[in-house]
Amino acid sequence: MAIEKAPSTEKQDSPSASKDVVHLEAAGQQDEAEAERAEELERGGKSERKVKLKIDFFILPLLASIYFLAQMGRSDLGNAKVAGLDEDLNLTPDMYSNVAAIFYVGYLLFQLPGTLLLRKIGPANQFSAAMIGWGVVTVCTVKASAYGHMMAIRFLVGVTEAFIQGSILYLSFWYRYNELATRGAIIYSTSALAGSFNGILSYGVQRDLGGRNGWTAWQWIFFVEGLIPIIWAFAVLALLPSTPERVRFGFSEAEKKQIMTRSRASHNTGDGTIRPKLIIKLLLDPKFWMTTAINCGNHFCSNALQNFIPALLHESMGYTELQSQLMSVIVYAVTFVGILASCYTSDRLRLRGVVIMFDSALACVGLVLLLTITNNAGRFVAACITTAGVYPIVVICLTWTATNHPGYTYRASAAALINVFSQAVAIAGNKSYNDPPYYRKGLGASLGMVAMCGIVAGFLDWHLKRLNDKKRREQHTPEAEALRQMSIDEIGNKHPDFFFRY
């Protein structure tokens, strides 16, 4: 009997089944490749975070300390006034205003060379030499016995401090655009801490050292605050990294390469060549003048307040000299929080103009209250509101300037010149506070200038958006292709692949 072969139960491979298998294998390989890329990106992200934290560790504390001491050297005049400087040297209100203002003359005259030379001299060398310079001059204030002496000394303090004002430019060597405002806030918020520390130090000096060794309290204030930067300058010289291209210690070779990649992403080339033609182009750029207008309006108010806050507390609110020194600590503590909060928000949301508009509005509210309220407690709260609104604008405006002016000459010139013009306006700001005890003329002028900051910031925000839209539309035109053959160092923000931050 023939046995019938049972039909096979094995399923034969069909062409369509083979294709499915190939497709699944390809999909599996693609998923595996994507997983590898994701893992690589995660490793890169972790590596970048580690590098960024190390940069923060090496740079931010030292740079913050430099700016902290510089702000102490700048604002100690206000505390010395409360401690009797103007009475001992027979300074009238106009004379004191001139002494406060002359600082900015020296400051603005040397700001441009001090910033442009930053790469040539090296940040560690330049910053430490400047600290020794203003420390020595401040100590010499002890021997001042006349109005002319104070004018000469404060001018020289301004000259030496001009050489540490490239801090935002220095930060731009190391950080990406969306990291700058927060880091700048950490540096510049020390101006508020310096004001607080000055108040505490001046209180202690006035209480415990006034009259010792034949020196008055204000002489001791200048001596102590001049000695500190001289000593600390040597730590800065030894520890501060100069530029990403010249990292001396603390980073592996792989980390140094990553630092260079980060630096290039922010349009840094490591080339310290100064191109005078770009300085001329900068001065013909309306966008530069708009950011300058914002900074000028803000400096008119902020720089005057740092010299007159203790006087406002003492003369118009009725606090004693010692109470005024302590109350100024609270004002600057609130300011410190305001700077950090505003700048963190600016980086987090990647918004500059909008945050400046908000801060301007806040400062205007504070100034209106200072002008209209007679109650001491209300005026004190108004002073806190004013400084919390005014001071963050400095940082955000400077980082906005740095991000929108790529290339070394363009960025360094913009960073320097915006401060030059702002300090010139600050002289007028200090001069306007000459009607004690309420200083209504100065406060009224400050109100108008800060309101202008908000208006110009809103217009610039809108204007930059329009320019970006225009660049996108013209990406493939012959003109754009021709410009693309040149480097960003050569043509700055005219480059078709550079887009403005707003």
Coordinates of C-alpha atoms in Angstrom, one line a residue:
M1 CA 0.0 0.0 0.0
A2 CA 1.3 3.2 -0.9
I3 CA 1.6 5.6 1.9
E4 CA 0.4 9.1 1.0
K5 CA 2.8 11.8 2.0
A6 CA 1.2 14.3 4.3
P7 CA 1.3 17.9 3.3
S8 CA 4.1 19.8 4.9
T9 CA 3.2 21.9 7.8
E10 CA 6.2 24.2 7.3
K11 CA 5.3 27.5 5.8
Q12 CA 7.4 28.2 2.7
D13 CA 9.1 31.6 2.4
S14 CA 7.4 33.8 0.0
P15 CA 9.0 36.8 -1.7
S16 CA 6.7 39.1 0.3
A17 CA 7.7 37.4 3.5
S18 CA 11.4 37.8 2.6
K19 CA 10.9 41.5 2.0
D20 CA 9.2 41.8 5.4
V21 CA 12.2 40.2 7.1
V22 CA 14.6 42.5 5.3
H23 CA 12.5 45.5 6.2
L24 CA 12.4 44.5 9.9
E25 CA 16.1 43.9 10.0
A26 CA 16.7 47.4 8.4
A27 CA 14.3 48.9 10.9
G28 CA 16.1 47.2 13.7
Q29 CA 19.5 48.5 12.4
Q30 CA 18.0 52.0 12.1
D31 CA 16.6 51.8 15.7
E32 CA 20.0 50.6 16.9
A33 CA 21.8 53.4 15.0
E34 CA 19.4 56.0 16.4
A35 CA 19.9 54.6 19.9
E36 CA 23.7 54.9 19.4
R37 CA 23.3 58.5 18.3
A38 CA 21.1 59.3 21.2
E39 CA 23.6 57.7 23.6
E40 CA 26.4 59.7 21.9
L41 CA 24.4 62.9 22.2
E42 CA 23.7 62.1 25.9
R43 CA 27.4 61.4 26.5
G44 CA 28.2 64.7 24.7
G45 CA 25.6 66.5 26.7
K46 CA 27.0 65.1 30.0
S47 CA 30.5 66.0 28.8
E48 CA 29.5 69.5 27.9
R49 CA 27.8 70.0 31.2
K50 CA 30.9 68.8 33.0
V51 CA 33.1 71.2 31.0
K52 CA 30.7 74.1 31.6
L53 CA 30.7 73.4 35.4
K54 CA 34.5 73.4 35.4
I55 CA 34.6 76.7 33.5
D56 CA 32.1 78.1 36.0
F57 CA 34.3 76.9 38.8
F58 CA 37.5 78.4 37.5
I59 CA 36.2 81.7 36.1
L60 CA 33.0 82.9 37.8
P61 CA 34.3 83.2 41.4
L62 CA 37.5 85.0 40.4
L63 CA 35.8 87.3 37.9
A64 CA 33.0 88.0 40.4
S65 CA 35.5 88.9 43.1
I66 CA 37.3 91.3 40.7
Y67 CA 34.0 93.1 39.9
F68 CA 33.0 93.0 43.6
L69 CA 36.1 94.8 44.6
A70 CA 35.8 97.2 41.7
Q71 CA 32.3 98.1 42.7
M72 CA 33.5 98.6 46.3
G73 CA 36.1 101.0 45.0
R74 CA 33.5 102.8 43.0
S75 CA 30.8 103.1 45.7
D76 CA 32.9 103.7 48.7
L77 CA 32.6 107.5 48.0
G78 CA 29.0 107.4 49.1
N79 CA 29.8 105.7 52.4
A80 CA 32.7 108.1 53.0
K81 CA 30.4 111.0 52.5
V82 CA 28.1 109.7 55.3
A83 CA 31.2 109.2 57.4
G84 CA 32.1 112.9 57.2
L85 CA 34.3 113.3 54.0
D86 CA 32.5 116.3 52.7
E87 CA 32.5 118.1 56.0
D88 CA 36.2 117.5 56.7
L89 CA 37.2 118.6 53.2
N90 CA 34.6 121.4 53.0
L91 CA 33.0 120.0 49.9
T92 CA 29.8 121.7 48.8
P93 CA 27.0 119.6 47.1
D94 CA 28.3 120.7 43.7
M95 CA 31.9 119.8 44.6
Y96 CA 30.9 116.4 45.8
S97 CA 28.9 115.8 42.6
N98 CA 32.1 116.8 40.7
V99 CA 34.2 114.3 42.7
A100 CA 31.6 111.6 42.0
A101 CA 31.5 112.5 38.3
I102 CA 35.2 112.8 37.6
F103 CA 35.6 109.0 38.1
Y104 CA 33.7 108.5 34.9
V105 CA 35.9 110.8 32.9
G106 CA 39.0 108.6 33.5
Y107 CA 36.8 105.6 33.1
L108 CA 35.4 106.5 29.7
L109 CA 38.7 107.8 28.3
F110 CA 40.5 104.4 28.8
Q111 CA 37.5 102.0 28.3
L112 CA 38.1 101.4 24.5
P113 CA 41.9 100.7 24.7
G114 CA 41.3 98.7 27.9
T115 CA 38.8 96.4 26.1
L116 CA 40.5 96.1 22.7
L117 CA 43.8 95.1 24.3
L118 CA 42.3 92.3 26.4
R119 CA 43.5 89.5 24.1
K120 CA 46.9 91.1 23.6
I121 CA 47.7 91.7 27.2
G122 CA 45.8 88.7 28.5
P123 CA 42.9 88.9 30.9
A124 CA 44.8 87.6 34.0
N125 CA 47.6 90.1 33.5
Q126 CA 45.4 93.0 32.7
F127 CA 42.8 92.5 35.5
S128 CA 45.4 91.9 38.2
A129 CA 47.5 95.0 37.2
A130 CA 44.3 97.1 37.2
M131 CA 43.4 95.9 40.7
I132 CA 46.8 96.8 42.1
G133 CA 46.5 100.2 40.4
W134 CA 43.1 101.2 41.8
G135 CA 44.0 99.7 45.2
V136 CA 47.2 101.9 45.5
V137 CA 45.3 105.0 44.4
T138 CA 42.4 104.3 46.8
V139 CA 44.9 103.9 49.7
C140 CA 46.4 107.3 48.7
T141 CA 43.0 108.9 49.4
V142 CA 43.9 108.7 53.1
K143 CA 46.3 111.7 52.5
A144 CA 43.7 113.8 50.6
S145 CA 43.1 117.1 52.3
A146 CA 41.5 119.3 49.6
Y147 CA 38.9 119.2 46.8
G148 CA 41.7 119.1 44.1
H149 CA 43.2 116.0 45.7
M150 CA 39.9 114.2 45.6
M151 CA 39.3 115.1 42.0
A152 CA 42.8 113.8 40.9
I153 CA 42.4 110.6 43.0
R154 CA 38.9 109.7 41.7
F155 CA 40.0 110.4 38.1
L156 CA 42.9 107.8 38.5
V157 CA 40.5 105.3 40.1
G158 CA 38.4 105.6 37.0
V159 CA 41.4 105.1 34.7
T160 CA 42.5 101.9 36.4
E161 CA 39.0 100.4 36.8
A162 CA 38.5 100.9 33.0
F163 CA 40.8 98.0 32.4
I164 CA 38.6 95.5 34.1
Q165 CA 35.4 96.4 32.3
G166 CA 35.9 93.8 29.5
S167 CA 34.2 91.2 31.7
I168 CA 31.3 90.5 29.4
L169 CA 33.7 90.3 26.4
Y170 CA 35.9 87.9 28.5
L171 CA 32.8 85.7 29.3
S172 CA 31.9 85.6 25.6
F173 CA 35.2 83.8 25.0
W174 CA 33.9 80.9 27.1
Y175 CA 30.1 80.7 27.0
R176 CA 27.4 80.2 24.5
Y177 CA 25.0 83.1 23.7
N178 CA 22.1 81.6 25.8
E179 CA 24.4 81.2 28.8
L180 CA 25.8 84.8 28.9
A181 CA 23.1 86.7 30.8
T182 CA 23.0 84.3 33.8
R183 CA 26.8 84.3 34.1
G184 CA 26.9 88.1 33.6
A185 CA 24.3 88.4 36.3
I186 CA 26.5 86.4 38.7
I187 CA 29.3 88.9 37.9
Y188 CA 27.3 92.1 38.0
S189 CA 25.1 91.2 40.9
T190 CA 28.2 91.5 43.0
S191 CA 27.7 95.3 42.5
A192 CA 24.7 94.9 44.8
L193 CA 26.6 92.7 47.2
A194 CA 29.5 95.2 47.2
G195 CA 27.0 97.9 48.1
S196 CA 25.7 95.7 51.0
F197 CA 29.3 94.8 52.1
N198 CA 30.3 98.5 51.9
G199 CA 27.5 99.4 54.2
I200 CA 28.5 96.7 56.7
L201 CA 32.2 97.5 56.5
S202 CA 31.6 101.2 56.7
Y203 CA 29.4 100.7 59.7
G204 CA 32.1 98.7 61.5
V205 CA 34.9 101.1 60.5
Q206 CA 32.9 104.1 61.6
R207 CA 32.0 102.5 64.9
D208 CA 35.3 100.9 65.8
L209 CA 38.2 102.6 63.9
G210 CA 37.1 106.2 63.6
G211 CA 39.7 108.4 65.4
R212 CA 42.3 105.7 65.8
N213 CA 45.9 106.6 64.9
G214 CA 44.7 110.1 64.1
W215 CA 42.6 108.9 61.1
T216 CA 38.9 109.7 60.7
A217 CA 36.4 107.0 59.8
W218 CA 36.4 107.9 56.1
Q219 CA 40.2 107.6 55.9
W220 CA 40.0 104.1 57.4
I221 CA 37.3 103.2 54.8
F222 CA 39.5 104.1 51.9
F223 CA 42.6 102.5 53.4
V224 CA 40.8 99.1 54.1
E225 CA 39.0 99.1 50.7
G226 CA 42.2 99.9 48.9
L227 CA 44.4 97.3 50.6
I228 CA 42.0 94.3 49.7
P229 CA 42.3 94.5 45.9
I230 CA 46.1 94.8 46.1
I231 CA 46.4 91.6 48.0
W232 CA 43.8 89.7 45.9
A233 CA 45.3 90.7 42.6
F234 CA 48.1 88.1 43.0
A235 CA 45.5 85.3 43.3
V236 CA 43.8 86.5 40.1
L237 CA 47.2 86.5 38.3
A238 CA 47.9 83.0 39.4
L239 CA 44.5 81.3 38.9
L240 CA 42.4 83.1 36.3
P241 CA 42.4 81.3 32.8
S242 CA 43.3 83.8 30.1
T243 CA 41.6 82.6 26.9
P244 CA 40.3 79.2 25.6
E245 CA 43.4 79.0 23.4
R246 CA 45.7 79.4 26.3
V247 CA 44.2 77.2 29.1
R248 CA 47.1 76.4 31.5
F249 CA 45.7 73.8 33.9
G250 CA 42.5 72.1 35.2
F251 CA 41.3 70.7 31.9
S252 CA 42.1 67.5 29.9
E253 CA 43.0 67.7 26.2
A254 CA 39.5 66.5 25.3
E255 CA 38.0 69.2 27.5
K256 CA 40.2 71.8 25.9
K257 CA 38.9 70.8 22.5
Q258 CA 35.4 71.0 23.7
I259 CA 36.0 74.5 25.1
M260 CA 37.3 75.5 21.7
T261 CA 34.2 74.1 20.0
R262 CA 32.0 76.1 22.4
S263 CA 34.0 79.2 21.8
R264 CA 33.7 78.9 18.0
A265 CA 29.9 78.4 18.4
S266 CA 29.8 81.9 19.8
H267 CA 31.7 83.3 16.8
N268 CA 35.1 83.6 18.5
T269 CA 38.1 82.9 16.3
G270 CA 41.0 83.4 18.8
D271 CA 42.2 86.2 16.5
G272 CA 43.0 89.3 18.5
T273 CA 43.6 91.5 15.4
I274 CA 42.1 94.9 15.7
R275 CA 40.3 96.0 12.4
P276 CA 39.7 99.8 12.5
K277 CA 37.3 99.6 9.6
L278 CA 34.9 97.6 11.7
I279 CA 35.0 100.2 14.4
I280 CA 33.8 102.8 11.8
K281 CA 31.1 100.4 10.6
L282 CA 30.0 99.9 14.2
L283 CA 29.6 103.6 14.7
L284 CA 27.4 103.8 11.5
D285 CA 25.1 101.0 12.7
P286 CA 21.7 102.2 14.0
K287 CA 21.3 99.0 16.1
F288 CA 24.5 99.8 18.1
W289 CA 23.1 103.3 18.8
M290 CA 19.8 101.8 20.0
T291 CA 21.5 99.5 22.5
T292 CA 23.7 102.4 23.5
A293 CA 20.6 104.5 24.2
I294 CA 19.3 101.8 26.5
N295 CA 22.5 101.5 28.4
C296 CA 22.9 105.3 28.6
G297 CA 19.5 105.8 30.1
N298 CA 20.1 103.0 32.6
H299 CA 23.6 104.3 33.6
F300 CA 22.2 107.8 34.1
C301 CA 20.1 106.4 37.0
S302 CA 22.1 103.4 38.3
N303 CA 25.6 105.0 38.6
A304 CA 24.1 108.1 40.4
L305 CA 22.1 105.9 42.8
Q306 CA 25.2 104.0 43.9
N307 CA 26.8 107.3 45.0
F308 CA 23.6 108.8 46.5
I309 CA 21.6 105.8 48.1
P310 CA 23.3 106.3 51.5
A311 CA 22.8 110.0 51.3
L312 CA 19.1 109.6 50.4
L313 CA 18.6 107.3 53.4
H314 CA 20.4 109.7 55.7
E315 CA 19.3 113.1 54.5
S316 CA 15.7 112.6 53.2
M317 CA 14.5 109.7 55.4
G318 CA 15.9 110.8 58.7
Y319 CA 18.1 107.8 59.5
T320 CA 21.3 108.4 61.4
E321 CA 24.7 108.0 59.8
L322 CA 25.1 104.4 61.2
Q323 CA 21.5 103.4 60.4
S324 CA 22.0 104.6 56.8
Q325 CA 25.0 102.4 56.3
L326 CA 23.0 99.4 57.6
M327 CA 19.8 100.2 55.7
S328 CA 21.8 100.4 52.4
V329 CA 22.6 96.8 53.0
I330 CA 18.9 95.9 52.6
V331 CA 18.5 97.9 49.5
Y332 CA 21.4 96.2 47.8
A333 CA 20.4 92.7 49.0
V334 CA 17.0 93.2 47.2
T335 CA 18.9 94.5 44.1
F336 CA 21.1 91.3 44.2
V337 CA 18.0 89.1 44.0
G338 CA 16.5 91.3 41.3
I339 CA 19.6 91.0 39.1
L340 CA 19.8 87.2 39.3
A341 CA 16.0 86.7 38.8
S342 CA 15.8 89.0 35.7
C343 CA 18.9 87.6 34.0
Y344 CA 18.0 84.0 34.7
T345 CA 14.6 84.7 33.1
S346 CA 16.2 86.4 30.2
D347 CA 18.5 83.3 29.5
R348 CA 15.7 80.8 30.2
L349 CA 13.2 82.4 27.8
R350 CA 16.0 83.7 25.4
L351 CA 14.5 87.2 25.6
R352 CA 16.4 90.4 26.0
G353 CA 14.1 93.3 24.9
V354 CA 11.0 92.0 26.7
V355 CA 12.8 91.6 30.0
I356 CA 14.4 95.1 29.7
M357 CA 10.9 96.5 29.1
F358 CA 9.6 94.9 32.3
D359 CA 12.6 96.0 34.4
S360 CA 12.3 99.6 33.1
A361 CA 8.6 99.6 34.1
L362 CA 9.5 98.4 37.6
A363 CA 12.2 101.0 38.0
C364 CA 9.7 103.7 36.8
V365 CA 7.2 102.7 39.5
G366 CA 10.0 102.9 42.2
L367 CA 11.1 106.4 41.0
V368 CA 7.5 107.7 40.9
L369 CA 7.0 106.6 44.5
L370 CA 10.3 108.2 45.6
L371 CA 9.2 111.4 44.0
T372 CA 5.7 111.5 45.5
I373 CA 5.8 109.6 48.8
T374 CA 6.9 111.5 52.0
N375 CA 6.5 108.5 54.4
N376 CA 10.0 107.2 55.3
A377 CA 9.0 103.5 55.2
G378 CA 7.3 104.0 51.8
R379 CA 10.3 105.8 50.4
F380 CA 12.6 103.0 51.6
V381 CA 10.5 100.4 49.8
A382 CA 10.5 102.6 46.7
A383 CA 14.3 102.7 46.8
C384 CA 14.4 98.9 46.9
I385 CA 12.0 98.7 43.9
T386 CA 14.0 101.2 41.9
T387 CA 17.4 99.5 42.3
A388 CA 15.9 96.1 41.7
G389 CA 14.5 97.3 38.3
V390 CA 17.5 99.5 37.2
Y391 CA 20.5 97.2 37.9
P392 CA 19.5 94.1 35.9
I393 CA 19.2 96.3 32.7
V394 CA 23.0 96.8 32.8
V395 CA 23.7 93.1 32.5
I396 CA 21.0 92.2 30.0
C397 CA 21.9 95.2 27.7
L398 CA 25.6 94.3 27.7
T399 CA 25.0 90.6 27.0
W400 CA 22.5 91.7 24.2
T401 CA 25.3 93.8 22.7
A402 CA 27.9 91.0 22.9
T403 CA 25.6 88.4 21.2
N404 CA 24.6 90.7 18.4
H405 CA 28.1 91.9 17.5
P406 CA 30.2 88.8 16.5
G407 CA 33.9 88.8 15.8
Y408 CA 36.6 90.2 18.1
T409 CA 37.0 93.8 16.9
Y410 CA 33.2 94.2 16.4
R411 CA 32.3 92.7 19.8
A412 CA 35.2 94.3 21.8
S413 CA 34.5 97.8 20.2
A414 CA 30.8 97.5 20.9
A415 CA 31.4 96.4 24.5
A416 CA 33.8 99.2 25.1
L417 CA 32.0 102.1 23.3
I418 CA 28.6 101.3 24.7
N419 CA 30.2 101.8 28.1
V420 CA 32.1 104.9 27.0
F421 CA 29.0 106.7 26.0
S422 CA 27.1 105.4 29.0
Q423 CA 29.7 106.7 31.4
A424 CA 29.6 110.1 29.7
V425 CA 25.9 110.2 30.4
A426 CA 26.5 108.9 33.9
I427 CA 28.5 112.1 34.6
A428 CA 25.4 114.1 33.9
G429 CA 23.4 111.7 36.1
N430 CA 25.7 112.4 39.0
K431 CA 25.6 116.1 38.4
S432 CA 21.8 116.1 38.5
Y433 CA 21.7 114.9 42.1
N434 CA 22.7 118.3 43.6
D435 CA 19.5 119.4 45.5
P436 CA 19.6 117.6 48.9
P437 CA 17.8 116.3 50.9
Y438 CA 15.2 114.9 48.5
Y439 CA 17.2 115.1 45.2
R440 CA 14.0 115.5 43.2
K441 CA 15.8 116.9 40.2
G442 CA 18.0 113.9 39.8
L443 CA 15.2 111.4 40.5
G444 CA 12.9 113.1 38.0
A445 CA 15.6 113.0 35.3
S446 CA 16.3 109.4 36.1
L447 CA 12.6 108.6 35.6
G448 CA 12.6 110.0 32.1
M449 CA 15.8 108.2 31.2
V450 CA 14.7 104.8 32.5
A451 CA 11.3 105.2 30.7
M452 CA 13.3 105.8 27.5
C453 CA 15.2 102.5 28.1
G454 CA 11.9 100.5 27.9
I455 CA 10.6 102.3 24.8
V456 CA 13.9 101.8 22.8
A457 CA 14.2 98.2 24.0
G458 CA 10.7 97.5 22.6
F459 CA 11.5 99.1 19.2
L460 CA 14.9 97.3 18.9
D461 CA 13.2 94.0 19.7
W462 CA 10.7 94.5 16.8
H463 CA 13.5 95.8 14.5
L464 CA 15.7 92.8 15.0
K465 CA 12.9 90.4 14.3
R466 CA 12.3 92.2 11.0
L467 CA 16.0 92.0 10.1
N468 CA 16.1 88.2 10.7
D469 CA 13.0 87.8 8.5
K470 CA 14.7 89.7 5.8
K471 CA 17.9 87.6 6.1
R472 CA 15.9 84.4 5.8
R473 CA 14.2 85.7 2.6
E474 CA 17.5 86.6 1.0
Q475 CA 19.5 83.5 2.0
H476 CA 20.1 82.3 -1.6
T477 CA 20.5 85.7 -3.4
P478 CA 23.8 86.5 -5.2
E479 CA 24.5 89.2 -2.7
A480 CA 24.2 86.7 0.2
E481 CA 26.5 84.2 -1.6
A482 CA 29.0 87.0 -2.1
L483 CA 29.0 87.9 1.6
R484 CA 29.2 84.3 2.6
Q485 CA 32.7 84.2 1.1
M486 CA 33.9 86.5 3.8
S487 CA 34.3 85.6 7.5
I488 CA 32.3 86.9 10.4
D489 CA 35.5 88.5 11.7
E490 CA 35.6 90.6 8.5
I491 CA 32.0 91.7 8.2
G492 CA 30.4 91.2 11.6
N493 CA 26.6 90.8 11.8
K494 CA 26.2 91.6 8.1
H495 CA 27.1 87.9 7.5
P496 CA 24.1 86.1 6.0
D497 CA 24.4 83.1 8.3
F498 CA 24.4 85.3 11.5
F499 CA 21.0 85.9 13.0
F500 CA 20.2 88.5 15.7
R501 CA 19.1 87.6 19.2
Y502 CA 16.3 89.6 20.7

